[in-house]
């Protein structure tokens, strides 16, 4: 995975304390990893502000470790913090310390780190997210409403894979997530130059100043958020008067979701939260990404049977063009490790039955004939310049971390 292009716009948004709303600033030059609003203190570890509310004891322990000069222990404590949907107990402090050492020393890869941090099923989701239909739909939604924004701000950014796509093409990225461990892995493996913030947006809003003209995205996560109306207000505030708010892959509660978590809404209920927004069938953006054509907007009634929905506010067309399916300059692509050849046919080998079921419609990952198998076989030895765009769009080649 190649280094990101640096943007000439290096000034990040201002940060605010999530409990008081007052501006945050370094406590003093000697302690750049401790910030204050003049009342309380908040740790900034590996350049990631930890602004999650309701974690006072954890915050105090991290601050104490930083004041004692034990940076790795501070990281390990934060790596154990989980979201409310975690199904597996966190690792011990000792195990988290081993992960910190392995990642920072260059001896541990992304998948091993996620497994040892007890990500559970989420580990496989992130490891293969670039191959998933939901990832393609995110890129399709962004492309259809691309305004060449000064920044893309992603709410619930995970380990930063969508942010990387926009940053590779020169747009600065801001990622916000409630789980510090995801952001820390993003920093080390995916988007080392992104501006990352750990915060619970549903509980305390976005602790950022307005980024006028920004695109603010929440993809494959909005249905998990309890205060959806409040989160949308915050997204619109940060985007400013000239920005864009995009919500993608919001599950439809009227359709069988195979036990999906969170609190999905119906198309009509989502539309009430997003008046005057363009509404779409999220699955249509997968086809849009693959075939490079726009997706028509639909009414909520027309989307009653859609598995998931996407929304864009304002509803107007993109002001600029971008193609996330074309290789970014200087990126070294590698064969998708998910793909295997069985009986002469190319097909994905999903690591879990759950992913195989959820992504059964990822037809673009399957070969149609012997010519496709031969094309992929050649690509494992090095694709030609003419082949690279086709193979990337179908996710047969990927931009993977060096220590995937």
Short mmCIF file of C-alpha atoms in Angstrom, two decimals:
data_model
loop_
_atom_site.label_atom_id
_atom_site.label_comp_id
_atom_site.label_asym_id
_atom_site.label_seq_id
_atom_site.Cartn_x
_atom_site.Cartn_y
_atom_site.Cartn_z
CA UNK A 1 0.00 0.00 0.00
CA UNK A 2 1.53 3.28 -1.14
CA UNK A 3 1.92 6.55 0.70
CA UNK A 4 -0.91 9.03 0.39
CA UNK A 5 -0.57 12.25 -1.54
CA UNK A 6 -0.07 15.20 0.73
CA UNK A 7 -2.58 18.00 0.42
CA UNK A 8 -1.50 21.64 0.52
CA UNK A 9 -4.42 22.26 2.90
CA UNK A 10 -2.94 21.03 6.16
CA UNK A 11 -5.03 23.08 8.61
CA UNK A 12 -7.43 20.71 10.42
CA UNK A 13 -10.82 21.68 11.84
CA UNK A 14 -10.93 23.02 15.39
CA UNK A 15 -11.64 20.56 18.17
CA UNK A 16 -14.14 21.04 20.99
CA UNK A 17 -14.52 19.27 24.31
CA UNK A 18 -17.53 16.95 23.96
CA UNK A 19 -18.86 17.72 27.44
CA UNK A 20 -18.52 21.52 27.52
CA UNK A 21 -18.35 22.51 23.85
CA UNK A 22 -15.36 24.74 24.62
CA UNK A 23 -12.34 24.81 22.26
CA UNK A 24 -9.54 22.38 23.03
CA UNK A 25 -5.84 23.24 22.92
CA UNK A 26 -2.59 21.64 24.15
CA UNK A 27 -2.22 21.93 27.91
CA UNK A 28 1.30 23.26 27.43
CA UNK A 29 4.13 22.82 24.90
CA UNK A 30 5.73 20.13 27.02
CA UNK A 31 2.62 17.91 26.90
CA UNK A 32 1.33 17.82 23.27
CA UNK A 33 -0.52 14.60 24.01
CA UNK A 34 -2.73 16.24 26.67
CA UNK A 35 -5.32 18.82 25.60
CA UNK A 36 -7.63 20.93 27.71
CA UNK A 37 -10.59 23.28 27.42
CA UNK A 38 -9.49 25.06 30.57
CA UNK A 39 -11.67 22.77 32.67
CA UNK A 40 -10.95 19.11 31.87
CA UNK A 41 -8.20 17.18 30.11
CA UNK A 42 -8.39 14.91 27.07
CA UNK A 43 -5.62 12.61 25.78
CA UNK A 44 -4.32 12.80 22.21
CA UNK A 45 -2.54 9.51 21.53
CA UNK A 46 -0.66 8.87 18.27
CA UNK A 47 -2.28 12.06 17.03
CA UNK A 48 -5.80 10.71 17.75
CA UNK A 49 -7.84 12.76 20.25
CA UNK A 50 -9.82 10.50 22.57
CA UNK A 51 -13.04 12.47 23.06
CA UNK A 52 -15.44 9.66 23.91
CA UNK A 53 -17.79 10.60 26.73
CA UNK A 54 -18.88 8.18 29.44
CA UNK A 55 -15.35 6.81 29.80
CA UNK A 56 -14.08 8.94 32.68
CA UNK A 57 -12.15 6.18 34.46
CA UNK A 58 -10.48 5.09 31.23
CA UNK A 59 -9.62 8.67 30.34
CA UNK A 60 -8.07 9.25 33.77
CA UNK A 61 -6.00 6.06 33.47
CA UNK A 62 -4.75 7.05 30.02
CA UNK A 63 -3.84 10.55 31.20
CA UNK A 64 -1.96 9.06 34.15
CA UNK A 65 0.00 6.74 31.84
CA UNK A 66 0.91 9.66 29.57
CA UNK A 67 2.00 11.81 32.50
CA UNK A 68 4.22 8.95 33.65
CA UNK A 69 5.77 8.73 30.18
CA UNK A 70 4.29 5.28 29.47
CA UNK A 71 2.92 5.92 25.99
CA UNK A 72 2.52 2.27 25.00
CA UNK A 73 0.44 1.54 28.09
CA UNK A 74 -1.79 4.51 27.26
CA UNK A 75 -2.36 3.06 23.78
CA UNK A 76 -2.99 -0.43 25.17
CA UNK A 77 -5.64 0.88 27.54
CA UNK A 78 -7.44 2.64 24.70
CA UNK A 79 -7.19 -0.40 22.42
CA UNK A 80 -9.34 -2.34 24.89
CA UNK A 81 -12.24 0.10 24.65
CA UNK A 82 -15.11 -1.33 22.56
CA UNK A 83 -18.43 -0.16 21.18
CA UNK A 84 -21.79 -1.22 22.59
CA UNK A 85 -22.27 -3.90 19.91
CA UNK A 86 -19.09 -5.90 20.64
CA UNK A 87 -19.75 -9.61 21.03
CA UNK A 88 -16.34 -10.65 22.37
CA UNK A 89 -14.58 -9.53 25.55
CA UNK A 90 -11.63 -7.16 25.01
CA UNK A 91 -8.05 -8.41 25.17
CA UNK A 92 -6.03 -8.19 28.35
CA UNK A 93 -3.77 -5.21 28.85
CA UNK A 94 -0.80 -7.52 28.31
CA UNK A 95 -2.21 -8.74 24.99
CA UNK A 96 -2.95 -5.18 23.89
CA UNK A 97 0.61 -4.20 24.78
CA UNK A 98 1.88 -7.06 22.62
CA UNK A 99 -0.19 -5.73 19.71
CA UNK A 100 1.25 -2.23 20.18
CA UNK A 101 4.77 -3.63 20.17
CA UNK A 102 4.16 -5.86 17.14
CA UNK A 103 2.52 -3.15 15.02
CA UNK A 104 5.02 -0.44 15.90
CA UNK A 105 8.00 -2.77 15.47
CA UNK A 106 6.72 -3.90 12.06
CA UNK A 107 6.32 -7.58 12.95
CA UNK A 108 2.50 -7.76 13.04
CA UNK A 109 0.09 -7.29 10.16
CA UNK A 110 -3.40 -5.81 10.03
CA UNK A 111 -5.38 -9.05 10.20
CA UNK A 112 -3.32 -10.46 13.04
CA UNK A 113 -3.70 -7.21 14.98
CA UNK A 114 -7.48 -7.23 14.55
CA UNK A 115 -7.71 -10.85 15.65
CA UNK A 116 -5.57 -10.29 18.74
CA UNK A 117 -7.61 -7.21 19.62
CA UNK A 118 -10.72 -9.43 19.61
CA UNK A 119 -12.52 -7.76 16.72
CA UNK A 120 -14.41 -11.00 16.12
CA UNK A 121 -16.55 -11.06 12.93
CA UNK A 122 -15.64 -7.42 12.28
CA UNK A 123 -12.08 -8.54 11.56
CA UNK A 124 -13.10 -10.43 8.42
CA UNK A 125 -15.42 -7.58 7.42
CA UNK A 126 -12.58 -5.05 7.47
CA UNK A 127 -9.98 -7.42 6.00
CA UNK A 128 -12.12 -7.88 2.87
CA UNK A 129 -14.14 -4.70 2.84
CA UNK A 130 -12.60 -3.46 -0.41
CA UNK A 131 -14.18 -6.48 -2.14
CA UNK A 132 -17.65 -6.02 -0.66
CA UNK A 133 -20.65 -4.63 -2.56
CA UNK A 134 -21.14 -2.14 0.28
CA UNK A 135 -17.69 -0.69 -0.40
CA UNK A 136 -18.45 -0.27 -4.08
CA UNK A 137 -21.77 1.39 -3.23
CA UNK A 138 -19.94 3.88 -0.99
CA UNK A 139 -17.61 4.83 -3.84
CA UNK A 140 -20.52 5.04 -6.28
CA UNK A 141 -22.49 7.34 -3.97
CA UNK A 142 -19.47 9.58 -3.43
CA UNK A 143 -18.74 9.78 -7.15
CA UNK A 144 -22.31 10.65 -8.11
CA UNK A 145 -22.31 13.58 -5.66
CA UNK A 146 -18.65 14.60 -5.87
CA UNK A 147 -18.09 18.33 -5.36
CA UNK A 148 -14.27 18.35 -5.05
CA UNK A 149 -14.77 19.27 -1.38
CA UNK A 150 -12.04 20.79 0.79
CA UNK A 151 -12.35 17.71 3.01
CA UNK A 152 -14.31 14.50 3.31
CA UNK A 153 -15.46 13.86 6.87
CA UNK A 154 -16.53 10.27 7.50
CA UNK A 155 -18.67 9.42 10.52
CA UNK A 156 -18.09 5.83 11.71
CA UNK A 157 -15.05 5.56 9.45
CA UNK A 158 -13.83 2.21 10.79
CA UNK A 159 -10.23 1.61 9.76
CA UNK A 160 -10.35 4.32 7.09
CA UNK A 161 -10.70 2.37 3.84
CA UNK A 162 -13.19 4.77 2.20
CA UNK A 163 -11.15 7.74 3.39
CA UNK A 164 -8.09 6.27 1.73
CA UNK A 165 -9.80 6.30 -1.66
CA UNK A 166 -10.47 10.04 -1.47
CA UNK A 167 -7.07 10.85 0.02
CA UNK A 168 -5.24 8.92 -2.71
CA UNK A 169 -6.89 11.33 -5.14
CA UNK A 170 -5.78 14.45 -3.29
CA UNK A 171 -8.69 15.28 -0.95
CA UNK A 172 -7.88 15.53 2.78
CA UNK A 173 -9.81 13.14 5.02
CA UNK A 174 -11.21 13.39 8.54
CA UNK A 175 -12.33 10.17 10.21
CA UNK A 176 -14.48 9.91 13.32
CA UNK A 177 -15.25 6.63 15.07
CA UNK A 178 -16.33 5.57 18.54
CA UNK A 179 -13.70 2.80 18.74
CA UNK A 180 -10.12 3.99 19.26
CA UNK A 181 -8.64 0.65 18.12
CA UNK A 182 -10.10 1.07 14.62
CA UNK A 183 -8.64 4.54 14.31
CA UNK A 184 -5.26 3.40 15.59
CA UNK A 185 -5.14 0.63 12.97
CA UNK A 186 -6.19 3.19 10.36
CA UNK A 187 -3.29 5.38 11.41
CA UNK A 188 -0.74 2.56 11.12
CA UNK A 189 -2.01 0.61 8.11
CA UNK A 190 -4.46 2.59 5.94
CA UNK A 191 -4.50 6.40 6.27
CA UNK A 192 -1.39 7.54 8.16
CA UNK A 193 -1.99 11.19 7.21
CA UNK A 194 -5.72 11.38 7.94
CA UNK A 195 -7.05 13.55 10.77
CA UNK A 196 -8.67 11.01 13.12
CA UNK A 197 -10.89 11.62 16.16
CA UNK A 198 -12.38 9.13 18.62
CA UNK A 199 -15.84 10.34 19.65
CA UNK A 200 -19.36 9.05 20.24
CA UNK A 201 -21.29 11.12 17.72
CA UNK A 202 -24.68 9.79 18.81
CA UNK A 203 -24.02 10.73 22.44
CA UNK A 204 -22.20 14.05 22.17
CA UNK A 205 -22.20 15.18 18.53
CA UNK A 206 -19.25 15.86 16.26
CA UNK A 207 -16.53 17.65 18.26
CA UNK A 208 -15.39 19.54 15.15
CA UNK A 209 -15.79 23.04 13.83
CA UNK A 210 -17.66 23.57 10.58
CA UNK A 211 -15.65 22.65 7.47
CA UNK A 212 -17.46 24.83 4.94
CA UNK A 213 -18.14 22.92 1.73
CA UNK A 214 -17.12 19.53 3.13
CA UNK A 215 -18.71 16.24 2.16
CA UNK A 216 -19.81 14.48 5.35
CA UNK A 217 -20.43 10.76 4.85
CA UNK A 218 -21.86 7.99 7.02
CA UNK A 219 -21.89 4.62 5.25
CA UNK A 220 -23.02 1.19 6.48
CA UNK A 221 -23.36 2.52 10.03
CA UNK A 222 -26.20 5.04 10.20
CA UNK A 223 -28.76 2.40 11.12
CA UNK A 224 -26.73 1.60 14.25
CA UNK A 225 -26.95 5.14 15.62
CA UNK A 226 -29.71 5.71 18.20
CA UNK A 227 -30.17 9.49 17.78
CA UNK A 228 -30.33 9.60 14.00
CA UNK A 229 -31.94 13.05 13.84
CA UNK A 230 -29.28 14.53 16.11
CA UNK A 231 -26.45 12.96 14.12
CA UNK A 232 -27.85 14.36 10.87
CA UNK A 233 -28.04 17.84 12.37
CA UNK A 234 -24.38 17.55 13.33
CA UNK A 235 -23.40 16.29 9.89
CA UNK A 236 -25.18 19.23 8.26
CA UNK A 237 -23.54 21.67 10.68
CA UNK A 238 -20.05 20.41 9.87
CA UNK A 239 -20.75 20.43 6.12
CA UNK A 240 -21.81 24.09 6.28
CA UNK A 241 -24.11 25.92 3.89
CA UNK A 242 -22.29 24.73 0.76
CA UNK A 243 -21.39 21.19 1.76
CA UNK A 244 -22.95 17.81 1.12
CA UNK A 245 -24.32 15.15 3.50
CA UNK A 246 -24.31 11.55 2.27
CA UNK A 247 -25.83 8.56 4.07
CA UNK A 248 -25.22 5.18 2.45
CA UNK A 249 -26.29 1.59 2.99
CA UNK A 250 -28.90 2.39 5.62
CA UNK A 251 -30.76 -0.86 6.19
CA UNK A 252 -34.49 -1.01 5.51
CA UNK A 253 -36.44 -2.45 8.43
CA UNK A 254 -39.21 -3.60 6.07
CA UNK A 255 -36.87 -6.14 4.49
CA UNK A 256 -35.46 -9.28 6.12
CA UNK A 257 -31.97 -8.31 7.25
CA UNK A 258 -30.79 -11.71 8.52
CA UNK A 259 -30.55 -10.43 12.06
CA UNK A 260 -28.83 -7.10 11.29
CA UNK A 261 -28.10 -5.05 14.41
CA UNK A 262 -28.93 -1.48 15.27
CA UNK A 263 -32.32 0.15 14.70
CA UNK A 264 -33.06 0.39 10.96
CA UNK A 265 -35.92 2.55 9.74
CA UNK A 266 -38.34 2.28 6.84
CA UNK A 267 -37.77 4.32 3.65
CA UNK A 268 -40.51 6.72 4.72
CA UNK A 269 -38.97 7.18 8.16
CA UNK A 270 -35.52 7.86 6.73
CA UNK A 271 -37.02 10.36 4.27
CA UNK A 272 -38.69 12.24 7.12
CA UNK A 273 -35.27 12.74 8.69
CA UNK A 274 -33.81 13.90 5.37
CA UNK A 275 -36.37 16.19 3.75
CA UNK A 276 -35.46 17.29 0.22
CA UNK A 277 -32.69 14.68 0.00
CA UNK A 278 -32.34 12.43 -3.03
CA UNK A 279 -33.24 8.82 -2.17
CA UNK A 280 -31.68 5.78 -3.83
CA UNK A 281 -31.54 2.00 -3.76
CA UNK A 282 -28.06 1.46 -2.33
CA UNK A 283 -27.50 -1.68 -4.42
CA UNK A 284 -27.84 0.41 -7.59
CA UNK A 285 -24.59 2.16 -6.73
CA UNK A 286 -22.74 -1.15 -7.06
CA UNK A 287 -23.87 -1.37 -10.67
CA UNK A 288 -23.15 2.33 -11.06
CA UNK A 289 -19.57 1.82 -9.91
CA UNK A 290 -19.01 -1.19 -12.18
CA UNK A 291 -20.70 0.20 -15.30
CA UNK A 292 -20.00 3.93 -14.79
CA UNK A 293 -23.50 5.32 -15.13
CA UNK A 294 -25.60 7.44 -12.73
CA UNK A 295 -28.28 6.07 -10.42
CA UNK A 296 -31.76 7.58 -10.73
CA UNK A 297 -33.37 8.89 -7.57
CA UNK A 298 -36.52 7.15 -6.33
CA UNK A 299 -39.41 7.86 -3.99
CA UNK A 300 -39.61 6.14 -0.60
CA UNK A 301 -42.58 4.12 -1.88
CA UNK A 302 -40.48 2.81 -4.75
CA UNK A 303 -37.81 1.71 -2.27
CA UNK A 304 -40.06 -0.33 0.01
CA UNK A 305 -38.39 -3.58 -1.06
CA UNK A 306 -34.81 -2.30 -1.24
CA UNK A 307 -32.53 -4.00 1.26
CA UNK A 308 -30.65 -0.78 1.99
CA UNK A 309 -30.98 2.87 1.04
CA UNK A 310 -28.75 5.84 0.26
CA UNK A 311 -29.47 9.55 0.58
CA UNK A 312 -27.81 12.74 -0.64
CA UNK A 313 -28.52 16.23 0.71
CA UNK A 314 -28.72 18.51 -1.12
CA UNK A 315 -30.07 16.43 -3.97
CA UNK A 316 -28.37 18.29 -6.79
CA UNK A 317 -25.83 16.71 -9.14
CA UNK A 318 -22.09 16.57 -8.61
CA UNK A 319 -20.14 19.73 -9.29
CA UNK A 320 -17.04 17.80 -10.40
CA UNK A 321 -16.24 14.38 -11.84
CA UNK A 322 -14.20 11.63 -10.19
CA UNK A 323 -13.72 7.94 -10.93
CA UNK A 324 -12.85 5.82 -7.91
CA UNK A 325 -12.59 2.79 -10.18
CA UNK A 326 -9.56 4.15 -12.02
CA UNK A 327 -6.18 3.42 -10.40
CA UNK A 328 -4.82 6.38 -8.44
CA UNK A 329 -1.40 7.63 -9.57
CA UNK A 330 1.52 5.66 -8.19
CA UNK A 331 -0.56 2.98 -6.47
CA UNK A 332 0.82 -0.55 -6.57
CA UNK A 333 -2.03 -3.01 -7.02
CA UNK A 334 -1.90 -6.60 -5.80
CA UNK A 335 -4.03 -9.66 -6.63
CA UNK A 336 -7.09 -9.93 -4.42
CA UNK A 337 -6.25 -12.69 -1.88
CA UNK A 338 -9.95 -13.51 -1.62
CA UNK A 339 -10.01 -14.97 -5.13
CA UNK A 340 -9.22 -18.60 -5.90
CA UNK A 341 -9.35 -20.83 -8.96
CA UNK A 342 -11.43 -23.98 -8.46
CA UNK A 343 -11.86 -26.44 -11.29
CA UNK A 344 -10.59 -23.78 -13.66
CA UNK A 345 -13.15 -21.17 -12.54
CA UNK A 346 -12.33 -17.95 -10.69
CA UNK A 347 -14.47 -17.32 -7.58
CA UNK A 348 -14.23 -15.67 -4.15
CA UNK A 349 -13.54 -17.77 -1.07
CA UNK A 350 -15.19 -15.78 1.71
CA UNK A 351 -13.56 -16.48 5.12
CA UNK A 352 -16.86 -16.87 7.00
CA UNK A 353 -20.31 -18.28 6.13
CA UNK A 354 -21.84 -14.96 7.20
CA UNK A 355 -19.86 -12.96 4.65
CA UNK A 356 -20.52 -15.56 1.95
CA UNK A 357 -24.26 -15.17 2.55
CA UNK A 358 -24.24 -11.38 2.87
CA UNK A 359 -22.12 -10.84 -0.24
CA UNK A 360 -23.54 -13.63 -2.39
CA UNK A 361 -24.46 -11.03 -5.02
CA UNK A 362 -20.83 -9.95 -5.56
CA UNK A 363 -20.94 -11.32 -9.12
CA UNK A 364 -18.08 -9.07 -10.25
CA UNK A 365 -15.66 -11.24 -8.25
CA UNK A 366 -16.50 -14.36 -10.26
CA UNK A 367 -15.03 -15.26 -13.61
CA UNK A 368 -17.30 -16.19 -16.49
CA UNK A 369 -15.01 -18.44 -18.49
CA UNK A 370 -11.48 -19.67 -19.09
CA UNK A 371 -10.47 -16.29 -20.51
CA UNK A 372 -11.25 -14.63 -17.16
CA UNK A 373 -9.23 -17.27 -15.34
CA UNK A 374 -6.31 -16.68 -17.67
CA UNK A 375 -6.60 -12.91 -17.21
CA UNK A 376 -6.44 -13.21 -13.41
CA UNK A 377 -3.55 -15.66 -13.63
CA UNK A 378 -1.61 -13.17 -15.75
CA UNK A 379 -2.49 -10.39 -13.31
CA UNK A 380 -0.86 -12.29 -10.44
CA UNK A 381 2.41 -11.91 -12.37
CA UNK A 382 1.76 -8.29 -13.33
CA UNK A 383 -1.15 -6.68 -15.15
CA UNK A 384 -0.62 -4.47 -18.19
CA UNK A 385 -1.57 -0.78 -18.02
CA UNK A 386 -4.66 -1.51 -20.12
CA UNK A 387 -5.76 -4.34 -17.83
CA UNK A 388 -5.28 -2.53 -14.51
CA UNK A 389 -8.43 -0.31 -14.62
CA UNK A 390 -10.69 -3.26 -15.50
CA UNK A 391 -9.17 -5.50 -12.83
CA UNK A 392 -9.35 -2.82 -10.15
CA UNK A 393 -12.96 -1.96 -10.90
CA UNK A 394 -13.92 -5.62 -10.54
CA UNK A 395 -11.75 -5.86 -7.40
CA UNK A 396 -9.51 -8.54 -8.86
CA UNK A 397 -6.62 -6.23 -8.04
CA UNK A 398 -6.57 -4.21 -4.83
CA UNK A 399 -4.55 -1.56 -3.01
CA UNK A 400 -3.70 -3.60 0.10
CA UNK A 401 -1.55 -2.74 3.13
CA UNK A 402 1.99 -4.03 2.86
CA UNK A 403 1.40 -5.96 6.09
CA UNK A 404 -2.14 -7.06 5.30
#
